[in-house]
Amino acid sequence: MKKRVIVVVIDSMGIGALEDAEDYGDSLECNTLCNLARENGGINVPNLEHMGLGNIRPVEGVKEVNNPIAQYGIMKMKSKGKDTTTGHWEIAGLVLDKPFRTYKEFPAELINKFIEETGCKGIIGNIPASGTKIIEQYHNEHIETKFPIIYTSADSVFQIAVDIDVIPLETLYEWCKIARELLDEGDYRVSRVIARPYHIENGKPVRIGKFRHDYSVPPSSDTVLNILEKNSKTVYGIGKIKDIFVGSGITKATPTGSNAEGLQVTLDAIKNDDSDLIFTNLVDTDMLFGHRRDVKGYAGAIENIDKALNDILPALLDNDMLIITADHGCDPTYKGSDHTREMVPLLIYGKKIAPENLGIKDSYTYVADRIKDWLL
């Protein structure tokens, strides 16, 4: 019977600060999952509990069980950084020795070249900001000038937001491509250019997740995705996976606008798709709740993922391996709005996989190794 691997990345669900977290401006007390569970008065995740989540670390509302059904443990990030691209690349087997650069504002020469080459005549912003807040702050000026709103964060990102009723979506994408080319020409080392389209709903600017598009730098060397491709295996990327890897090693892809959609597409793939690796990113935990420091929203998102496992776990075939993990932290109880440098939980389940305490692994690349061992 054909073997498959399903990897689900719960974006930013860290489980404790790394030893060097203070070097990245974070506290050693950062712990996305445990802190949000405590502040929320507990979380209700019976499937994750049964898999062994409460055996990894004490998580309020999640019991430690005597006979977990899955393998469970923790992974440390070996790469330098705490961003989405770095985390996903390491999950896929690629460790970065040099972190991507972050900015408080982008250099004037870059902005001037962007204005010249896009013909946009000007920009608004050029500051680190929450994506929801900045479009509220600058929407009226954007309407008046038709200038794009450009902003960044503690992540290595160059983000461009426009109201697509003012600037067409195709124009936004073209501007992002130009920004990506300009960043690649210099030594800017920016990981991602992100198109952030929005429109007005009920009188307020609202981002349109399904039209978001990331323009990332390509992986600097082969990942497990490329290794699978060279061995005639297929990879199905769900959510922003294709963007993160710039399509490298991805056979097919489905972008998603929400966790609910991503979970449904994943379930459909488990039931109907013959890809060897199904690789899903669930971004709402990070984008909607971690960065906004929304404890209740984050807890609710994890509980909804757990509910989806009611259908996902029974749908798995005898030779399937399900891996649930994260890519970094974004502690909603911590100051600011940025990612936090953390370890991540690891749960591995399969009908033919014996439950085991995996302990602490020194790199996310452990996932890539498990994928290769299972499929090759």
GROMACS .gro file of C-alpha atoms in nm:
model
  376
    1MET     CA    1   0.000   0.000   0.000
    2LYS     CA    2   0.124   0.350  -0.089
    3LYS     CA    3   0.282   0.548   0.191
    4ARG     CA    4   0.197   0.914   0.251
    5VAL     CA    5   0.301   1.190   0.488
    6ILE     CA    6   0.070   1.472   0.597
    7VAL     CA    7   0.247   1.768   0.762
    8VAL     CA    8   0.030   2.031   0.931
    9VAL     CA    9   0.209   2.345   1.051
   10ILE     CA   10   0.009   2.541   1.309
   11ASP     CA   11   0.172   2.874   1.233
   12SER     CA   12   0.352   3.027   1.533
   13MET     CA   13   0.236   2.776   1.799
   14GLY     CA   14   0.564   2.777   1.991
   15ILE     CA   15   0.608   2.597   2.323
   16GLY     CA   16   0.887   2.776   2.506
   17ALA     CA   17   1.170   3.023   2.451
   18LEU     CA   18   1.497   2.907   2.303
   19GLU     CA   19   1.811   2.969   2.508
   20ASP     CA   20   1.912   3.257   2.281
   21ALA     CA   21   1.567   3.424   2.275
   22GLU     CA   22   1.703   3.738   2.445
   23ASP     CA   23   1.940   3.789   2.151
   24TYR     CA   24   1.626   3.834   1.939
   25GLY     CA   25   1.462   4.082   2.177
   26ASP     CA   26   1.241   3.822   2.347
   27SER     CA   27   1.198   3.713   2.706
   28LEU     CA   28   1.294   3.368   2.825
   29GLU     CA   29   0.939   3.353   2.964
   30CYS     CA   30   0.787   3.352   2.615
   31ASN     CA   31   0.581   3.040   2.557
   32THR     CA   32   0.302   3.081   2.305
   33LEU     CA   33   0.099   2.767   2.378
   34CYS     CA   34   0.141   2.744   2.754
   35ASN     CA   35   0.100   3.116   2.820
   36LEU     CA   36  -0.211   3.158   2.605
   37ALA     CA   37  -0.368   2.849   2.761
   38ARG     CA   38  -0.307   2.989   3.110
   39GLU     CA   39  -0.439   3.334   3.025
   40ASN     CA   40  -0.744   3.182   2.857
   41GLY     CA   41  -0.824   2.968   3.161
   42GLY     CA   42  -0.733   2.652   2.969
   43ILE     CA   43  -0.793   2.516   2.620
   44ASN     CA   44  -1.017   2.227   2.517
   45VAL     CA   45  -0.829   2.005   2.271
   46PRO     CA   46  -0.923   1.641   2.337
   47ASN     CA   47  -0.765   1.505   2.017
   48LEU     CA   48  -0.432   1.680   2.069
   49GLU     CA   49  -0.447   1.576   2.434
   50HIS     CA   50  -0.499   1.213   2.333
   51MET     CA   51  -0.202   1.243   2.096
   52GLY     CA   52   0.021   1.356   2.384
   53LEU     CA   53   0.027   1.737   2.371
   54GLY     CA   54  -0.004   1.761   2.750
   55ASN     CA   55   0.287   1.518   2.788
   56ILE     CA   56   0.523   1.763   2.617
   57ARG     CA   57   0.478   2.054   2.858
   58PRO     CA   58   0.213   2.142   3.119
   59VAL     CA   59  -0.064   2.313   2.916
   60GLU     CA   60  -0.362   2.435   3.117
   61GLY     CA   61  -0.673   2.239   3.024
   62VAL     CA   62  -0.470   1.964   2.854
   63LYS     CA   63  -0.410   1.656   3.066
   64GLU     CA   64  -0.098   1.443   3.060
   65VAL     CA   65  -0.219   1.101   2.945
   66ASN     CA   66  -0.081   0.759   3.036
   67ASN     CA   67  -0.125   0.605   2.691
   68PRO     CA   68  -0.093   0.869   2.419
   69ILE     CA   69  -0.168   0.752   2.065
   70ALA     CA   70   0.114   0.948   1.903
   71GLN     CA   71   0.483   1.018   1.931
   72TYR     CA   72   0.543   1.351   2.102
   73GLY     CA   73   0.832   1.585   2.163
   74ILE     CA   74   0.991   1.925   2.106
   75MET     CA   75   1.211   2.066   1.831
   76LYS     CA   76   1.460   2.352   1.862
   77MET     CA   77   1.527   2.590   1.575
   78LYS     CA   78   1.889   2.564   1.465
   79SER     CA   79   1.863   2.838   1.202
   80LYS     CA   80   1.919   3.203   1.279
   81GLY     CA   81   1.588   3.388   1.284
   82LYS     CA   82   1.228   3.351   1.395
   83ASP     CA   83   1.026   3.397   1.078
   84THR     CA   84   0.793   3.184   0.868
   85THR     CA   85   1.032   3.119   0.581
   86THR     CA   86   1.320   3.019   0.808
   87GLY     CA   87   1.097   2.787   1.010
   88HIS     CA   88   0.940   2.613   0.712
   89TRP     CA   89   1.271   2.576   0.530
   90GLU     CA   90   1.423   2.411   0.836
   91ILE     CA   91   1.122   2.178   0.866
   92ALA     CA   92   1.201   2.082   0.507
   93GLY     CA   93   1.568   2.021   0.590
   94LEU     CA   94   1.741   2.353   0.515
   95VAL     CA   95   1.922   2.533   0.800
   96LEU     CA   96   2.011   2.903   0.761
   97ASP     CA   97   2.339   3.021   0.914
   98LYS     CA   98   2.266   3.386   0.832
   99PRO     CA   99   1.929   3.537   0.923
  100PHE     CA  100   1.718   3.741   0.685
  101ARG     CA  101   1.740   4.115   0.752
  102THR     CA  102   1.466   4.316   0.920
  103TYR     CA  103   1.404   4.690   0.889
  104LYS     CA  104   1.249   4.973   1.086
  105GLU     CA  105   1.211   5.148   0.753
  106PHE     CA  106   1.331   5.069   0.405
  107PRO     CA  107   1.618   5.278   0.262
  108ALA     CA  108   1.524   5.585   0.060
  109GLU     CA  109   1.712   5.461  -0.247
  110LEU     CA  110   1.502   5.141  -0.249
  111ILE     CA  111   1.175   5.330  -0.208
  112ASN     CA  112   1.271   5.578  -0.480
  113LYS     CA  113   1.354   5.296  -0.722
  114PHE     CA  114   1.023   5.130  -0.637
  115ILE     CA  115   0.829   5.449  -0.709
  116GLU     CA  116   1.017   5.501  -1.034
  117GLU     CA  117   0.984   5.148  -1.169
  118THR     CA  118   0.621   5.097  -1.067
  119GLY     CA  119   0.508   5.442  -1.169
  120CYS     CA  120   0.299   5.461  -0.853
  121LYS     CA  121   0.413   5.825  -0.797
  122GLY     CA  122   0.453   5.784  -0.421
  123ILE     CA  123   0.406   5.558  -0.120
  124ILE     CA  124   0.246   5.580   0.224
  125GLY     CA  125   0.389   5.435   0.543
  126ASN     CA  126   0.732   5.271   0.529
  127ILE     CA  127   0.706   5.179   0.896
  128PRO     CA  128   0.676   4.858   1.102
  129ALA     CA  129   0.308   4.805   1.176
  130SER     CA  130   0.020   4.566   1.225
  131GLY     CA  131  -0.141   4.504   0.887
  132THR     CA  132  -0.493   4.562   1.016
  133LYS     CA  133  -0.405   4.884   1.195
  134ILE     CA  134  -0.204   5.040   0.916
  135ILE     CA  135  -0.480   5.005   0.658
  136GLU     CA  136  -0.720   5.168   0.902
  137GLN     CA  137  -0.470   5.445   0.969
  138TYR     CA  138  -0.386   5.523   0.607
  139HIS     CA  139  -0.697   5.416   0.415
  140ASN     CA  140  -0.830   5.768   0.359
  141GLU     CA  141  -0.492   5.893   0.238
  142HIS     CA  142  -0.465   5.587   0.014
  143ILE     CA  143  -0.805   5.669  -0.140
  144GLU     CA  144  -0.703   6.031  -0.199
  145THR     CA  145  -0.355   5.967  -0.342
  146LYS     CA  146  -0.387   5.612  -0.480
  147PHE     CA  147  -0.038   5.552  -0.333
  148PRO     CA  148   0.033   5.198  -0.206
  149ILE     CA  149   0.069   5.144   0.169
  150ILE     CA  150   0.410   4.992   0.240
  151TYR     CA  151   0.502   4.849   0.578
  152THR     CA  152   0.719   4.590   0.750
  153SER     CA  153   0.742   4.414   1.087
  154ALA     CA  154   0.994   4.225   1.297
  155ASP     CA  155   0.973   3.967   1.020
  156SER     CA  156   1.184   4.007   0.711
  157VAL     CA  157   0.897   4.132   0.495
  158PHE     CA  158   0.820   4.409   0.247
  159GLN     CA  159   0.440   4.434   0.253
  160ILE     CA  160   0.225   4.626   0.007
  161ALA     CA  161  -0.140   4.694   0.087
  162VAL     CA  162  -0.398   4.842  -0.148
  163ASP     CA  163  -0.775   4.866  -0.166
  164ILE     CA  164  -0.850   4.659  -0.476
  165ASP     CA  165  -1.145   4.883  -0.555
  166VAL     CA  166  -0.888   5.162  -0.596
  167ILE     CA  167  -0.585   4.974  -0.733
  168PRO     CA  168  -0.656   4.657  -0.935
  169LEU     CA  169  -0.533   4.330  -0.788
  170GLU     CA  170  -0.324   4.264  -1.099
  171THR     CA  171  -0.145   4.597  -1.047
  172LEU     CA  172  -0.071   4.508  -0.684
  173TYR     CA  173   0.082   4.178  -0.792
  174GLU     CA  174   0.293   4.353  -1.057
  175TRP     CA  175   0.419   4.604  -0.801
  176CYS     CA  176   0.514   4.315  -0.572
  177LYS     CA  177   0.710   4.148  -0.850
  178ILE     CA  178   0.901   4.473  -0.910
  179ALA     CA  179   0.974   4.504  -0.536
  180ARG     CA  180   1.103   4.146  -0.530
  181GLU     CA  181   1.337   4.218  -0.823
  182LEU     CA  182   1.468   4.537  -0.659
  183LEU     CA  183   1.531   4.360  -0.328
  184ASP     CA  184   1.713   4.077  -0.504
  185GLU     CA  185   1.937   4.319  -0.694
  186GLY     CA  186   2.082   4.464  -0.374
  187ASP     CA  187   2.204   4.311  -0.050
  188TYR     CA  188   1.873   4.373   0.125
  189ARG     CA  189   1.817   4.006   0.226
  190VAL     CA  190   1.441   4.044   0.264
  191SER     CA  191   1.270   3.708   0.285
  192ARG     CA  192   0.927   3.791   0.148
  193VAL     CA  193   0.735   4.055  -0.043
  194ILE     CA  194   0.369   4.016   0.051
  195ALA     CA  195   0.070   4.143  -0.144
  196ARG     CA  196  -0.191   4.255   0.109
  197PRO     CA  197  -0.513   4.332  -0.081
  198TYR     CA  198  -0.811   4.466   0.112
  199HIS     CA  199  -1.153   4.617   0.053
  200ILE     CA  200  -1.422   4.789   0.254
  201GLU     CA  201  -1.675   4.577   0.440
  202ASN     CA  202  -1.942   4.741   0.652
  203GLY     CA  203  -1.751   5.067   0.639
  204LYS     CA  204  -1.418   4.920   0.754
  205PRO     CA  205  -1.107   4.809   0.562
  206VAL     CA  206  -1.076   4.429   0.570
  207ARG     CA  207  -0.788   4.224   0.427
  208ILE     CA  208  -0.876   3.958   0.170
  209GLY     CA  209  -0.680   3.650   0.274
  210LYS     CA  210  -0.752   3.441  -0.034
  211PHE     CA  211  -0.589   3.705  -0.258
  212ARG     CA  212  -0.277   3.742  -0.045
  213HIS     CA  213   0.036   3.639  -0.233
  214ASP     CA  214   0.393   3.598  -0.106
  215TYR     CA  215   0.696   3.656  -0.328
  216SER     CA  216   0.976   3.480  -0.144
  217VAL     CA  217   1.341   3.423  -0.211
  218PRO     CA  218   1.395   3.069  -0.340
  219PRO     CA  219   1.557   2.813  -0.108
  220SER     CA  220   1.936   2.836  -0.129
  221SER     CA  221   1.973   2.460  -0.170
  222ASP     CA  222   1.758   2.150  -0.209
  223THR     CA  223   1.497   2.072   0.056
  224VAL     CA  224   1.322   1.743   0.119
  225LEU     CA  225   1.063   1.864  -0.134
  226ASN     CA  226   1.326   1.864  -0.409
  227ILE     CA  227   1.460   1.529  -0.294
  228LEU     CA  228   1.110   1.381  -0.320
  229GLU     CA  229   1.069   1.534  -0.666
  230LYS     CA  230   1.396   1.379  -0.783
  231ASN     CA  231   1.266   1.043  -0.661
  232SER     CA  232   0.942   1.076  -0.861
  233LYS     CA  233   0.735   1.163  -0.553
  234THR     CA  234   0.467   1.431  -0.548
  235VAL     CA  235   0.409   1.720  -0.307
  236TYR     CA  236   0.078   1.899  -0.252
  237GLY     CA  237   0.118   2.241  -0.086
  238ILE     CA  238  -0.187   2.381   0.094
  239GLY     CA  239  -0.214   2.739   0.218
  240LYS     CA  240   0.098   2.951   0.168
  241ILE     CA  241   0.336   2.656   0.127
  242LYS     CA  242   0.391   2.718  -0.245
  243ASP     CA  243   0.477   3.082  -0.179
  244ILE     CA  244   0.719   2.999   0.102
  245PHE     CA  245   0.917   2.765  -0.123
  246VAL     CA  246   0.862   2.971  -0.442
  247GLY     CA  247   0.712   2.656  -0.595
  248SER     CA  248   1.041   2.467  -0.561
  249GLY     CA  249   0.960   2.099  -0.519
  250ILE     CA  250   0.583   2.163  -0.517
  251THR     CA  251   0.384   1.946  -0.758
  252LYS     CA  252   0.045   2.108  -0.702
  253ALA     CA  253  -0.091   2.373  -0.469
  254THR     CA  254  -0.412   2.522  -0.330
  255PRO     CA  255  -0.399   2.863  -0.162
  256THR     CA  256  -0.645   2.914   0.121
  257GLY     CA  257  -0.809   3.213   0.285
  258SER     CA  258  -0.855   3.075   0.636
  259ASN     CA  259  -0.772   2.788   0.868
  260ALA     CA  260  -1.119   2.642   0.811
  261GLU     CA  261  -1.057   2.629   0.439
  262GLY     CA  262  -0.706   2.489   0.484
  263LEU     CA  263  -0.831   2.213   0.711
  264GLN     CA  264  -1.110   2.120   0.469
  265VAL     CA  265  -0.871   2.112   0.174
  266THR     CA  266  -0.636   1.894   0.379
  267LEU     CA  267  -0.917   1.655   0.468
  268ASP     CA  268  -1.026   1.635   0.105
  269ALA     CA  269  -0.665   1.565   0.003
  270ILE     CA  270  -0.634   1.286   0.259
  271LYS     CA  271  -0.952   1.129   0.125
  272ASN     CA  272  -0.904   1.185  -0.247
  273ASP     CA  273  -0.550   1.290  -0.342
  274ASP     CA  274  -0.264   1.054  -0.427
  275SER     CA  275   0.022   1.295  -0.346
  276ASP     CA  276   0.305   1.144  -0.144
  277LEU     CA  277   0.343   1.450   0.079
  278ILE     CA  278   0.054   1.678   0.178
  279PHE     CA  279   0.205   1.991   0.334
  280THR     CA  280  -0.035   2.239   0.500
  281ASN     CA  281   0.018   2.574   0.669
  282LEU     CA  282  -0.257   2.707   0.898
  283VAL     CA  283  -0.183   3.078   0.920
  284ASP     CA  284  -0.470   3.224   1.124
  285THR     CA  285  -0.306   3.146   1.459
  286ASP     CA  286  -0.019   3.376   1.363
  287MET     CA  287  -0.170   3.634   1.131
  288LEU     CA  288  -0.506   3.695   1.300
  289PHE     CA  289  -0.428   3.623   1.664
  290GLY     CA  290  -0.057   3.602   1.747
  291HIS     CA  291   0.047   3.933   1.593
  292ARG     CA  292  -0.267   4.100   1.727
  293ARG     CA  293  -0.200   3.959   2.076
  294ASP     CA  294  -0.550   3.809   2.084
  295VAL     CA  295  -0.535   3.533   2.347
  296LYS     CA  296  -0.896   3.422   2.317
  297GLY     CA  297  -0.887   3.421   1.938
  298TYR     CA  298  -0.567   3.217   1.937
  299ALA     CA  299  -0.708   2.965   2.185
  300GLY     CA  300  -1.027   2.936   1.980
  301ALA     CA  301  -0.827   2.874   1.663
  302ILE     CA  302  -0.637   2.586   1.826
  303GLU     CA  303  -0.964   2.440   1.953
  304ASN     CA  304  -1.109   2.457   1.601
  305ILE     CA  305  -0.804   2.276   1.463
  306ASP     CA  306  -0.859   2.009   1.725
  307LYS     CA  307  -1.223   1.974   1.618
  308ALA     CA  308  -1.109   1.923   1.259
  309LEU     CA  309  -0.901   1.629   1.379
  310ASN     CA  310  -1.233   1.453   1.454
  311ASP     CA  311  -1.256   1.400   1.078
  312ILE     CA  312  -0.887   1.398   0.983
  313LEU     CA  313  -0.768   1.122   1.216
  314PRO     CA  314  -1.028   0.860   1.106
  315ALA     CA  315  -0.961   0.945   0.739
  316LEU     CA  316  -0.594   0.847   0.761
  317LEU     CA  317  -0.499   0.525   0.584
  318ASP     CA  318  -0.287   0.245   0.732
  319ASN     CA  319   0.037   0.374   0.573
  320ASP     CA  320  -0.019   0.744   0.642
  321MET     CA  321   0.198   0.944   0.881
  322LEU     CA  322   0.053   1.267   1.024
  323ILE     CA  323   0.299   1.525   1.160
  324ILE     CA  324   0.167   1.826   1.353
  325THR     CA  325   0.414   2.099   1.445
  326ALA     CA  326   0.484   2.475   1.420
  327ASP     CA  327   0.741   2.706   1.263
  328HIS     CA  328   0.820   2.961   1.540
  329GLY     CA  329   0.641   3.138   1.824
  330CYS     CA  330   0.419   3.446   1.847
  331ASP     CA  331   0.326   3.467   2.215
  332PRO     CA  332   0.000   3.665   2.241
  333THR     CA  333   0.074   3.738   2.608
  334TYR     CA  334   0.406   3.910   2.527
  335LYS     CA  335   0.463   4.278   2.454
  336GLY     CA  336   0.456   4.417   2.101
  337SER     CA  337   0.323   4.232   1.799
  338ASP     CA  338   0.621   4.033   1.676
  339HIS     CA  339   0.718   3.668   1.649
  340THR     CA  340   0.895   3.513   1.946
  341ARG     CA  341   1.194   3.280   1.916
  342GLU     CA  342   1.071   2.951   2.053
  343MET     CA  343   1.088   2.577   2.038
  344VAL     CA  344   0.792   2.404   1.876
  345PRO     CA  345   0.580   2.101   1.968
  346LEU     CA  346   0.595   1.784   1.762
  347LEU     CA  347   0.324   1.518   1.732
  348ILE     CA  348   0.360   1.221   1.494
  349TYR     CA  349   0.070   0.980   1.447
  350GLY     CA  350   0.012   0.678   1.229
  351LYS     CA  351  -0.171   0.350   1.264
  352LYS     CA  352   0.160   0.167   1.227
  353ILE     CA  353   0.367   0.411   1.436
  354ALA     CA  354   0.430   0.316   1.799
  355PRO     CA  355   0.373   0.596   2.051
  356GLU     CA  356   0.694   0.728   2.203
  357ASN     CA  357   0.840   1.022   2.391
  358LEU     CA  358   1.077   1.173   2.134
  359GLY     CA  359   1.234   1.416   2.380
  360ILE     CA  360   1.396   1.734   2.252
  361LYS     CA  361   1.537   1.740   1.898
  362ASP     CA  362   1.810   1.991   1.818
  363SER     CA  363   1.665   2.096   1.482
  364TYR     CA  364   1.338   2.115   1.291
  365THR     CA  365   1.516   1.911   1.025
  366TYR     CA  366   1.404   1.608   1.224
  367VAL     CA  367   1.076   1.637   1.031
  368ALA     CA  368   1.255   1.622   0.695
  369ASP     CA  369   1.444   1.313   0.812
  370ARG     CA  370   1.122   1.142   0.915
  371ILE     CA  371   0.963   1.224   0.580
  372LYS     CA  372   1.257   1.075   0.391
  373ASP     CA  373   1.263   0.765   0.610
  374TRP     CA  374   0.892   0.709   0.549
  375LEU     CA  375   0.873   0.780   0.176
  376LEU     CA  376   1.212   0.685   0.031
   0.00000   0.00000   0.00000
